[in-house]
Short mmCIF file of C-alpha atoms in Angstrom, two decimals:
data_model
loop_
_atom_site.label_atom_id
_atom_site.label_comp_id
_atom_site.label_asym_id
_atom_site.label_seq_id
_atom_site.Cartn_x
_atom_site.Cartn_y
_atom_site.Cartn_z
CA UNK A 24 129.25 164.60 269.51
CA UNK A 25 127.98 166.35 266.06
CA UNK A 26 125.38 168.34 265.10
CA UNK A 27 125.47 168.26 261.54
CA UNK A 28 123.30 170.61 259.62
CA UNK A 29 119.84 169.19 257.94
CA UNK A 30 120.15 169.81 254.18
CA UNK A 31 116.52 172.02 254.48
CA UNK A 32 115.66 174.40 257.04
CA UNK A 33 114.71 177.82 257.70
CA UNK A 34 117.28 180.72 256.45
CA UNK A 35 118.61 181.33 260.11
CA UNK A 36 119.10 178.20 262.11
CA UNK A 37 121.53 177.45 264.94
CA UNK A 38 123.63 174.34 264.70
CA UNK A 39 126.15 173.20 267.78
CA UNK A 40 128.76 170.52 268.34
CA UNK A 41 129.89 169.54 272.04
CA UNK A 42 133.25 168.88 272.26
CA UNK A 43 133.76 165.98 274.96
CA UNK A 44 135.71 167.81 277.88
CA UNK A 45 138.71 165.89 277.37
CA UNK A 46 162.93 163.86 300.12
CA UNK A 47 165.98 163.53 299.95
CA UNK A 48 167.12 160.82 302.00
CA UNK A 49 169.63 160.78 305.28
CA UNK A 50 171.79 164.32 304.84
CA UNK A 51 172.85 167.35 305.89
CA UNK A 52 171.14 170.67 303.37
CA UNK A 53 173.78 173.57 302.84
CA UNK A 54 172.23 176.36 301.37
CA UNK A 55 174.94 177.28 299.19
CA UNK A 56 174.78 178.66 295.59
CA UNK A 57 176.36 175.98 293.56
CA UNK A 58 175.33 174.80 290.50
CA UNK A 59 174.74 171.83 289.28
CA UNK A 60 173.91 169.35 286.24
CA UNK A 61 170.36 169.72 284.60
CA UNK A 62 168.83 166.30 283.00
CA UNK A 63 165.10 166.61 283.67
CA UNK A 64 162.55 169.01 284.44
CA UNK A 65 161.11 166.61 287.30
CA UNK A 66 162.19 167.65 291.13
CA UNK A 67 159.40 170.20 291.29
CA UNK A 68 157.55 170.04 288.61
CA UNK A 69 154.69 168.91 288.78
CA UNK A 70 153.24 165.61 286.12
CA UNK A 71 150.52 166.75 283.67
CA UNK A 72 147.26 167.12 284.98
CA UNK A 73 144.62 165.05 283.70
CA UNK A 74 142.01 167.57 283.48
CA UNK A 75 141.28 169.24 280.57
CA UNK A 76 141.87 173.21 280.49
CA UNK A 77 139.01 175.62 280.32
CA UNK A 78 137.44 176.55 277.19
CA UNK A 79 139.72 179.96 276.42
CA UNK A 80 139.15 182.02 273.32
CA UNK A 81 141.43 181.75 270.46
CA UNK A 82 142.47 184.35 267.30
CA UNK A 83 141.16 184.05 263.95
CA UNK A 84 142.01 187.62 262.01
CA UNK A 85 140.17 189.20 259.75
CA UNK A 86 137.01 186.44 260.40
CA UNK A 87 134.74 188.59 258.96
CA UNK A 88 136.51 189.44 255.83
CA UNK A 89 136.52 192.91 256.05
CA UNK A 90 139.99 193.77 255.22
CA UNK A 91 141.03 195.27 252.41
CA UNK A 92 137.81 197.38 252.28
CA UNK A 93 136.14 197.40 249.26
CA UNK A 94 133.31 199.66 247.20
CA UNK A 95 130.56 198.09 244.93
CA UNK A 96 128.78 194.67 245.18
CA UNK A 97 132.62 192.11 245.36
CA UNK A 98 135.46 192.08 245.05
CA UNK A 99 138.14 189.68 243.64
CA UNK A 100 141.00 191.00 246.12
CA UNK A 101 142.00 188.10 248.79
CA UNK A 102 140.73 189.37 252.70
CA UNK A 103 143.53 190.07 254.89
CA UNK A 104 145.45 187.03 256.72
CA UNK A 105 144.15 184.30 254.86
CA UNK A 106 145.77 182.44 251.99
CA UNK A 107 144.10 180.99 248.67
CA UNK A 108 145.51 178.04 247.47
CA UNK A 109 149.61 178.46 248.53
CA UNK A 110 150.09 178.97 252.17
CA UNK A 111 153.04 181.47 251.00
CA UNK A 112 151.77 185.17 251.12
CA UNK A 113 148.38 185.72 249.88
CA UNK A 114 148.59 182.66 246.57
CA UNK A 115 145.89 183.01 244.10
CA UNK A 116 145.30 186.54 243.79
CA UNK A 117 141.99 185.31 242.14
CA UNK A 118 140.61 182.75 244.77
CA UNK A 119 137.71 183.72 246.57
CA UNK A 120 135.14 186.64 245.93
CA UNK A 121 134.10 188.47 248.38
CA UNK A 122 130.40 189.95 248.60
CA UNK A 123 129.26 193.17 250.82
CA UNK A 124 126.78 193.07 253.63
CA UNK A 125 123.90 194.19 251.66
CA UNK A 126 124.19 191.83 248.73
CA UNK A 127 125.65 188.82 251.26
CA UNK A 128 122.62 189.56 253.39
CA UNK A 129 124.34 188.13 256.87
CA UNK A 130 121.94 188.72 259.55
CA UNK A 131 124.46 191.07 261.19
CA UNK A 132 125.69 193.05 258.57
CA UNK A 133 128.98 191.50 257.54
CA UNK A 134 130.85 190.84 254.30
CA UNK A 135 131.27 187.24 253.18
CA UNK A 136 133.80 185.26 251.52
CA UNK A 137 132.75 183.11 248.32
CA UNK A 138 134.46 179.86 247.65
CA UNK A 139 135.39 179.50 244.55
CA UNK A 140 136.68 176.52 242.01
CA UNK A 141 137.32 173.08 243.94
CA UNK A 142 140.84 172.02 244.32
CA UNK A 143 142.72 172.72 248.05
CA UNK A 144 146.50 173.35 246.45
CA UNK A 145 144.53 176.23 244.19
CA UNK A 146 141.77 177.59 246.13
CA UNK A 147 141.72 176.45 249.11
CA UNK A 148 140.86 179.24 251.97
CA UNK A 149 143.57 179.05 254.45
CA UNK A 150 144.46 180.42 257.86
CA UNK A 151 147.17 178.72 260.82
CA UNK A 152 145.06 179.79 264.22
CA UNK A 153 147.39 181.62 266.06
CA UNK A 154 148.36 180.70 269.81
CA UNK A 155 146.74 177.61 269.27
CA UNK A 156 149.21 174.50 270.60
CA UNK A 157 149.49 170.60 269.27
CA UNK A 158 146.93 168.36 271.59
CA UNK A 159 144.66 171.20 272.07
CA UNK A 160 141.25 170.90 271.61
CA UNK A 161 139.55 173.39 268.97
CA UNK A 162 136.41 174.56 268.39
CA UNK A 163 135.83 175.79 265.28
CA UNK A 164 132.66 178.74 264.90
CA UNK A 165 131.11 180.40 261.58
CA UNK A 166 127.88 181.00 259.36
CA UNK A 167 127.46 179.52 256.16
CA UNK A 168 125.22 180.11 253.18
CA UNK A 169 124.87 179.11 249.51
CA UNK A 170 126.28 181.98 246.57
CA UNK A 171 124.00 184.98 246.42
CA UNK A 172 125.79 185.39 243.23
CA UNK A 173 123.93 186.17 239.96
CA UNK A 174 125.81 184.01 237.70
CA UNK A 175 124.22 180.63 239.73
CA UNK A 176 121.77 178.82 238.06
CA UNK A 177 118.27 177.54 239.96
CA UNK A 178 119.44 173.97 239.72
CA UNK A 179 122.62 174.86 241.69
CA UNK A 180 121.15 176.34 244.69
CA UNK A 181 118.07 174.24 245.10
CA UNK A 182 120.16 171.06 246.40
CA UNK A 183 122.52 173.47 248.75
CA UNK A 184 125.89 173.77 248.09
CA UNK A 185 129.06 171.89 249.20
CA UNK A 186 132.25 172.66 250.59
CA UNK A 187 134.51 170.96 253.15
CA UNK A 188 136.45 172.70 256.04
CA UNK A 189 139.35 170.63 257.79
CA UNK A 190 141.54 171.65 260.86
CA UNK A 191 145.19 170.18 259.83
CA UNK A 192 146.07 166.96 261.91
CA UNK A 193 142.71 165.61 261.08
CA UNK A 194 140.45 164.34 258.34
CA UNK A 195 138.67 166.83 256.15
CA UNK A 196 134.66 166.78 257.07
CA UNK A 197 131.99 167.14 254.02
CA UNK A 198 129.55 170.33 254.43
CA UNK A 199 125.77 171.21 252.42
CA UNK A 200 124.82 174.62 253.31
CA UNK A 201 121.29 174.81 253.10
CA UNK A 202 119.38 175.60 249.67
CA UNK A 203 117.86 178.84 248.36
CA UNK A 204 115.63 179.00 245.26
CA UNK A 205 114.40 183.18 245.40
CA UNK A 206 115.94 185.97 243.45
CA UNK A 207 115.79 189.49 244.78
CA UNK A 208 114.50 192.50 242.75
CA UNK A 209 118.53 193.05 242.22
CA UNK A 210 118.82 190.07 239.88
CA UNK A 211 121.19 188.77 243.28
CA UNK A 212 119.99 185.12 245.18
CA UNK A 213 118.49 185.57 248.17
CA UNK A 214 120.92 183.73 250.99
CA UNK A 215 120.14 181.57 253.25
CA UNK A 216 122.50 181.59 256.34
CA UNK A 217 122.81 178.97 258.96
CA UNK A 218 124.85 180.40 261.93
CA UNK A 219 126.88 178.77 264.57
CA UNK A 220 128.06 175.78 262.33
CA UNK A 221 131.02 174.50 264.50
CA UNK A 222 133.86 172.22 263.52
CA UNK A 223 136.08 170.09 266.97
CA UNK A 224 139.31 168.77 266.22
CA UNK A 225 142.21 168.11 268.16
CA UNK A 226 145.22 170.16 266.88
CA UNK A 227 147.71 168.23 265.08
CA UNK A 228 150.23 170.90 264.81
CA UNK A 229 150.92 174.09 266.58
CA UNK A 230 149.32 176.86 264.88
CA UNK A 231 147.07 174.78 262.62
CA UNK A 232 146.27 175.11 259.43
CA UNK A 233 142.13 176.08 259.01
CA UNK A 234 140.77 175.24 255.34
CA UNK A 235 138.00 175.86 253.51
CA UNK A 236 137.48 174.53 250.06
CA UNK A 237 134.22 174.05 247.42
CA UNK A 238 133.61 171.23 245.89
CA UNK A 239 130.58 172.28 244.02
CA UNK A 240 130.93 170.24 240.66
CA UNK A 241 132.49 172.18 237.60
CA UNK A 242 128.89 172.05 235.35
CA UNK A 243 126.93 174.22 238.66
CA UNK A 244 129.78 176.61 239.61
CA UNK A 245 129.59 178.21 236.62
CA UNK A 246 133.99 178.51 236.19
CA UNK A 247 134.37 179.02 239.59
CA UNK A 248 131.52 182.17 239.83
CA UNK A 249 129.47 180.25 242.29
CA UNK A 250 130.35 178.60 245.47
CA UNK A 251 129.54 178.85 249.22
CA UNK A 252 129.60 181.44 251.71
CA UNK A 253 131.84 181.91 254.61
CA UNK A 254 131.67 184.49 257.36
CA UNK A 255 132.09 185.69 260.94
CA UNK A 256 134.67 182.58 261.74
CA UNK A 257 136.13 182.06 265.53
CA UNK A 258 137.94 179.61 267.76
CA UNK A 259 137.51 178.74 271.47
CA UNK A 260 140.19 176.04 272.43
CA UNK A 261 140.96 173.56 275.62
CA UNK A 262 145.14 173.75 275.88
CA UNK A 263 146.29 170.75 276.55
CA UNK A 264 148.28 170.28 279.54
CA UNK A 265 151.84 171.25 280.02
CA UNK A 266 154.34 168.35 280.28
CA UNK A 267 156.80 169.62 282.98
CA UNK A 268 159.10 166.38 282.44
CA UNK A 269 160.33 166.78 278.74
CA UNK A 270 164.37 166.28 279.37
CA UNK A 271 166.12 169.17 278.39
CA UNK A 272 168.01 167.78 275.55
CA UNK A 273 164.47 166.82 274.13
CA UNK A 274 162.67 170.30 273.76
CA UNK A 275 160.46 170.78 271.40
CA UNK A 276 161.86 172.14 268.24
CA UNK A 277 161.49 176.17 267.00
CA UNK A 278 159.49 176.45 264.33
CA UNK A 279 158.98 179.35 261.99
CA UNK A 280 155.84 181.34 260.16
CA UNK A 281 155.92 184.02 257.55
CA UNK A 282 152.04 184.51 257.73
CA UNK A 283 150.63 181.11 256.76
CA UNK A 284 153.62 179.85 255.74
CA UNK A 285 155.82 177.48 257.25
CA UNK A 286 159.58 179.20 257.30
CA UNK A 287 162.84 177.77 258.30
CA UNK A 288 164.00 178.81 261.83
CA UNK A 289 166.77 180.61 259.82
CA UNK A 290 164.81 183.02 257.64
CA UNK A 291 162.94 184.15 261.18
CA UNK A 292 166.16 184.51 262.61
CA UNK A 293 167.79 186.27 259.65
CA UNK A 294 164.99 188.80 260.24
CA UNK A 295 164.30 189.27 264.10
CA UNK A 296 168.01 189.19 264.53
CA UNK A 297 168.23 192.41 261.97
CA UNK A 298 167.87 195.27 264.69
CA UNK A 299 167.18 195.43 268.47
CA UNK A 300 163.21 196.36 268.04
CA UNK A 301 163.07 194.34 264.63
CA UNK A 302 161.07 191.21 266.79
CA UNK A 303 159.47 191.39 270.43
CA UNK A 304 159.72 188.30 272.53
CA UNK A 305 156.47 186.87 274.82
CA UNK A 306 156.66 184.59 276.91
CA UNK A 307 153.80 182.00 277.28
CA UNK A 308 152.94 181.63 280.80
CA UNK A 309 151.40 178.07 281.14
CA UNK A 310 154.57 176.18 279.79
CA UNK A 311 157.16 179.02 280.97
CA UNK A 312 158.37 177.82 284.33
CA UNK A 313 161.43 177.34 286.99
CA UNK A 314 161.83 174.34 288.30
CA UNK A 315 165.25 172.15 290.25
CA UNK A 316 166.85 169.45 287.88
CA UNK A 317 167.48 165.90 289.14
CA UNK A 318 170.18 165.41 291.55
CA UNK A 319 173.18 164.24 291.04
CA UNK A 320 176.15 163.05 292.97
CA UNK A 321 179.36 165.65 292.75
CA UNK A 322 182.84 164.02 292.61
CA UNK A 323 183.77 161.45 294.75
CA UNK A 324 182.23 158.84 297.61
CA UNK A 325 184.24 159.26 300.51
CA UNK A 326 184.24 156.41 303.42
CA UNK A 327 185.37 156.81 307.33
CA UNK A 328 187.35 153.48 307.75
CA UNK A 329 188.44 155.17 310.88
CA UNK A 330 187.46 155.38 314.87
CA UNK A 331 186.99 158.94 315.04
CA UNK A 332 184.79 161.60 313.34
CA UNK A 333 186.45 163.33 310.25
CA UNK A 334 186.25 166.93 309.14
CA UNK A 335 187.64 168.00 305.82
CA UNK A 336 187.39 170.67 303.26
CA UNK A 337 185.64 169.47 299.72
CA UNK A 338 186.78 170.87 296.86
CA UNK A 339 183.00 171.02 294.82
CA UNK A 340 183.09 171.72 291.15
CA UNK A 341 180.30 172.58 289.15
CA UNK A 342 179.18 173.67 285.79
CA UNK A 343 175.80 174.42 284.12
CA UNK A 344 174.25 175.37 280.22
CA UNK A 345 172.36 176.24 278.32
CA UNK A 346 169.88 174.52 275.92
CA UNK A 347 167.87 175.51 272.70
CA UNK A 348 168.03 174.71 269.07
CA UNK A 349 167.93 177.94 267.38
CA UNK A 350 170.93 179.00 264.91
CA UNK A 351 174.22 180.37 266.59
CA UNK A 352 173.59 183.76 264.31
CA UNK A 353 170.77 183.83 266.71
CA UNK A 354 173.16 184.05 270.36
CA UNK A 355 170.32 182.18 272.13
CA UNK A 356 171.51 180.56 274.54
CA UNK A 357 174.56 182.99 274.69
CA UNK A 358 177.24 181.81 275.60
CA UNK A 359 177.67 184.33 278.14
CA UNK A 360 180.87 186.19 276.83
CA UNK A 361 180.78 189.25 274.54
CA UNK A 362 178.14 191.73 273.80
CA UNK A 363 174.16 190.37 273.73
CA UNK A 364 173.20 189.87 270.15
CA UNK A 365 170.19 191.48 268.88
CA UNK A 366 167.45 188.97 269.65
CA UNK A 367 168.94 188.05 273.12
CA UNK A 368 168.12 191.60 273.84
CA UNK A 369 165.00 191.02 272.61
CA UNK A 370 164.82 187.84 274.98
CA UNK A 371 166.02 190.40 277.98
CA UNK A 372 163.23 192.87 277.35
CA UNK A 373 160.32 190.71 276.66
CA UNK A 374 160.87 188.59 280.29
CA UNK A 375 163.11 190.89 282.21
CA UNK A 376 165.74 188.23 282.49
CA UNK A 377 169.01 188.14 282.27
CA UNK A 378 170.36 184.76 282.61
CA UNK A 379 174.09 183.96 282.80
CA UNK A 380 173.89 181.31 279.80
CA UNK A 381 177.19 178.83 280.79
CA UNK A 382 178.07 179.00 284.00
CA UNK A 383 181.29 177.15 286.40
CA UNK A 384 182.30 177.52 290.14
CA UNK A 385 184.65 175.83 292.21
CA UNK A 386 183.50 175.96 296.16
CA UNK A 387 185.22 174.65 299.40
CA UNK A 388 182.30 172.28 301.57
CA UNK A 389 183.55 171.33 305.01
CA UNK A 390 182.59 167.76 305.20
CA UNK A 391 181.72 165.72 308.30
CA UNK A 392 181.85 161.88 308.41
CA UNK A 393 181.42 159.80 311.28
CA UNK A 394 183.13 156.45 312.42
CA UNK A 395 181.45 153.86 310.03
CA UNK A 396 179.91 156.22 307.41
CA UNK A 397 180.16 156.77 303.71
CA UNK A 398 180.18 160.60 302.82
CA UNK A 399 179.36 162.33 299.28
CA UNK A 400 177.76 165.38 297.91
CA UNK A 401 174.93 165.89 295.96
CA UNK A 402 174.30 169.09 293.84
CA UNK A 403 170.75 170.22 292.39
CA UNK A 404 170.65 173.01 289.93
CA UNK A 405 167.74 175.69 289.48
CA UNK A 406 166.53 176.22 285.95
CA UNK A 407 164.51 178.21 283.99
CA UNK A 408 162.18 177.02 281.34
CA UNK A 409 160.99 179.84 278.78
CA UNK A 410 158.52 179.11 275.87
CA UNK A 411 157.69 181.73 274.09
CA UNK A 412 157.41 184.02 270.38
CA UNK A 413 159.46 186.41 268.51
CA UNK A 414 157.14 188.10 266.50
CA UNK A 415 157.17 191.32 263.92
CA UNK A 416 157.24 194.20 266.40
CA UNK A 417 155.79 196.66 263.10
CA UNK A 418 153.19 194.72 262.12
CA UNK A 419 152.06 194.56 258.18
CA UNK A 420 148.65 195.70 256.60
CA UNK A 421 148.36 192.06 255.74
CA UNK A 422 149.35 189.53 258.53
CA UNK A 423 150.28 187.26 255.31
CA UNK A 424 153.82 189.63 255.90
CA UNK A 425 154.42 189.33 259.43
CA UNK A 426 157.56 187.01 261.04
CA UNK A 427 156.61 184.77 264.15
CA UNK A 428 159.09 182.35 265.28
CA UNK A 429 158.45 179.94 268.08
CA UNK A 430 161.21 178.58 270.74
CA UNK A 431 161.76 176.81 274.05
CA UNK A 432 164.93 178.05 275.87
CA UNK A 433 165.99 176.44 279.02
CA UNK A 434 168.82 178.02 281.09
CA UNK A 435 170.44 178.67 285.04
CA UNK A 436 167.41 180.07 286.87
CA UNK A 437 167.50 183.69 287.89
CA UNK A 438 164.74 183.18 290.53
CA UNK A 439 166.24 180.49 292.36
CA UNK A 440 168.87 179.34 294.07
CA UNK A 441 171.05 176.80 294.05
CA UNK A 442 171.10 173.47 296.10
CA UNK A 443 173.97 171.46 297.85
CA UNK A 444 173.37 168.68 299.96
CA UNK A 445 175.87 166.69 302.14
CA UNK A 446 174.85 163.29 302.22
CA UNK A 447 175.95 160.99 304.89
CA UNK A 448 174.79 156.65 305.33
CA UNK A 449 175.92 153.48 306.91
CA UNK A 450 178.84 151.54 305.23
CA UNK A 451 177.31 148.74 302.67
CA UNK A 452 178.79 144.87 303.79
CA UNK A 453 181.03 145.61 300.68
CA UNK A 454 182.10 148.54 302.10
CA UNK A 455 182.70 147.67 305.29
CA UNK A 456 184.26 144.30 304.26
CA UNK A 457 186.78 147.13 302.44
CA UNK A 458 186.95 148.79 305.77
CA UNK A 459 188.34 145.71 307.04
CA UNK A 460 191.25 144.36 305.29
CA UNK A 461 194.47 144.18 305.64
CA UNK A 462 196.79 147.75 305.37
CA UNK A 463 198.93 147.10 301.71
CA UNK A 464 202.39 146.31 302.65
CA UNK A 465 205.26 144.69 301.33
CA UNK A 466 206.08 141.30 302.42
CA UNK A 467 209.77 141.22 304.85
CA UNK A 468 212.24 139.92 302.39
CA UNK A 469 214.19 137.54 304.85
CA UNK A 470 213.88 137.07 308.70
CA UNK A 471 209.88 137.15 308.87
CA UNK A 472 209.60 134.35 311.23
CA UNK A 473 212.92 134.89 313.62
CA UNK A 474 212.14 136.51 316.86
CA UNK A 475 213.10 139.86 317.58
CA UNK A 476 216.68 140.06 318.63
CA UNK A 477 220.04 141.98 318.31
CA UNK A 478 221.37 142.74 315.15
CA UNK A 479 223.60 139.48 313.59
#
């Protein structure tokens, strides 16, 4: 449900938008540490819940557009962490203007950003909100204002001025900030700010992209010297639930940010893999979880045909890996042998694991079957699910030069054991039919039907 803003109104009005709240059967258990085959994160854990998260709050840097600092009225130099135009470094060095507190006039003292000439690929104002996952729900918070800025004409402001803002995965929404039509002694508009505008939208990406972009027509914006006002932007978001079951040959895939820009999982790798404390890793702790894979069977069936109760030793073999999709320069998963590259250190130190990546054993299980009973052996590995970043450990003035690289790594559990189960059950009719027939021999050549006698 929307709030949208009236196109008159006092200089300081409120606006709000409510975002709708969106056994194992007959067996013997021997608690021995085998491994086994993962397939599925399913045997304990648990389905997605159908309950929308808490509202928790979410990062937006530099939302008040203080950094760089600045002297005088504004200043043509892009604020920290946010992109004009290109999503790669900082783009348009000459995209937005931004205006002081006492010129802006914000109610609380803070500097504003000025949109400048319409066009998205050239001026849009860009930032991906950090932490934020695909499915969540976001709600987007800032003020607004028409241009304070003394190069507007009368006829510009008296209508409002508009803009659009669009969270990516979604449609872009149309904005009117409300109008202004007084000067100040200074020659400067007078602004006219309308706090708490909010924009909801369900993430279509991780780390979405947030835009803002004028579209005040070329004959009022005077070449791009007067356009809206931005400031004081944040982000509350509902995460959506964590899907336990993903398979582990289906993870999600690692994906890559050089500030705003997209990156290849190479060129984060290339640079977190440089030096031990180039990168630390963080584990999220919502989808980060252990959990047992599916069981499955070990080897062969084995069936008492017999009258008496059979013991014998098993042989058990068992092997278990590792899965992720990041580049082998990266050594995660390892594969166990050799010295720990750089970023599996990095792995090691950020969740105090240290997992042995490919693992085999051979055991010996004494077996019992009874008279009548088919015999087998089921194994059920533990696993470890880890989602997490690798992100610039020295971070830059600008976050526009920071590295964060996103990856799910699944791998042998160091918190929990092992399962082998001995399962015993009653003989199928097929089975037991088996059971039944004849012992293989070869037919007597000659003689089959004389009676027993003395040697002719």
């Amino acid at each position: 449900m929307e709030t949208r803003q009236s196109p008159a109104g006092p200089a300081r009005t409120t606006l709000t938008r409510t975002a709708p709240v969106t056994g194992l059967g007959l067996g013997l258990c021997l608690g021995l540490g085998l491994l086994g085959g993962a397939t599925a994160a399913q045997a304990s854990a648990a389905a997605p819940s159908a309950r929308a998260a808490a509202p928790v709050p979410g990062t937006v840097l530099n939302g008040d557009f203080a950094q760089p600092t600045f002297t005088g009225v504004n200043t043509s130099a892009n604020p920290h962490a946010w992109s004009v135009g290109s999503t790669s470094g900082t783009g348009t060095t000459g995209g937005v203007w931004r205006w002081n507190a006492a010129t802006g006039g914000h109610p609380d003292g803070l500097t504003a950003a000025m949109l400048r000439l319409p066009g998205e690929a050239s001026y849009g104002l860009k930032q991906r909100l950090r932490g934020v996952r695909a499915g969540a729900r976001v709600t987007v918070t800032y003020d607004e204002s028409p241009s304070v800025s003394n190069y507007c004409t009368a006829a510009a402001l008296e209508q409002g001025q508009t803009y659009t803002v669009q969270g990516e995965g979604v449609p872009l929404t149309d904005r009117t900030t409300l109008p202004t039509t007084e000067k100040l002694p200074s020659n400067y508009w007078k602004p006219a700010w309308r706090t708490g505008v909010t924009l909801a939208f369900t993430a279509g990406a991780n780390e979405p992209l947030l835009t803002f972009v004028s579209t005040v027509a070329a004959a009022q914006n005077n070449n791009g010297y007067c356009g809206p006002l931005i400031t004081n932007v944040r982000v509350t978001q509902e995460p959506p639930p964590v899907d336990k079951t993903i398979p582990t040959g289906a993870l999600p895939a690692s994906e890559a940010f050089y500030g705003n820009d997209r990156r290849t999982a190479a060129d984060a790798v290339a640079y977190c893999n440089g030096a031990v404390n180039r990168c630390t890793f963080t584990a999220e702790e919502d989808p980060s979880f252990s959990y047992y894979a599916p069981a499955r069977v070990a080897a062969e069936t084995y069936f008492n045909c017999t009258r008496n109760t059979l013991n014998r030793i098993r042989p058990v073999s068992t092997a278990n890996r590792s899965y992720g999709d990041l580049p082998a320069a990266a050594g995660l998963p390892g594969s166990g042998t050799g010295a720990p590259s750089n970023m599996a250190q990095q792995y090691t130190l950020g969740t105090g694991l240290a997992p042995a990546w490919n693992t085999a054993q051979e055991r010996s299980v004494t077996e019992i079957v009874q008279p009548a009973e088919a015999s087998w052996i089921e194994t059920q590995a533990s696993r470890r699910r880890t989602e997490g970043w690798f992100d610039a450990t020295t971070k830059a003035a600008d976050p526009n030069y920071d590295w964060r690289l996103h990856t799910v790594i699944d791998h042998p559990s160091t918190d929990l054991s092992d399962r082998i189960y001995q399962r015993t059950g009653p003989l199928t009719a097929s089975e037991k039919q088996r059971c039944q027939s004849d012992r293989p021999n070869a037919p007597t050549p000659v003689g089959a039907n004389a009676p027993a006698g003395a040697e002719r």
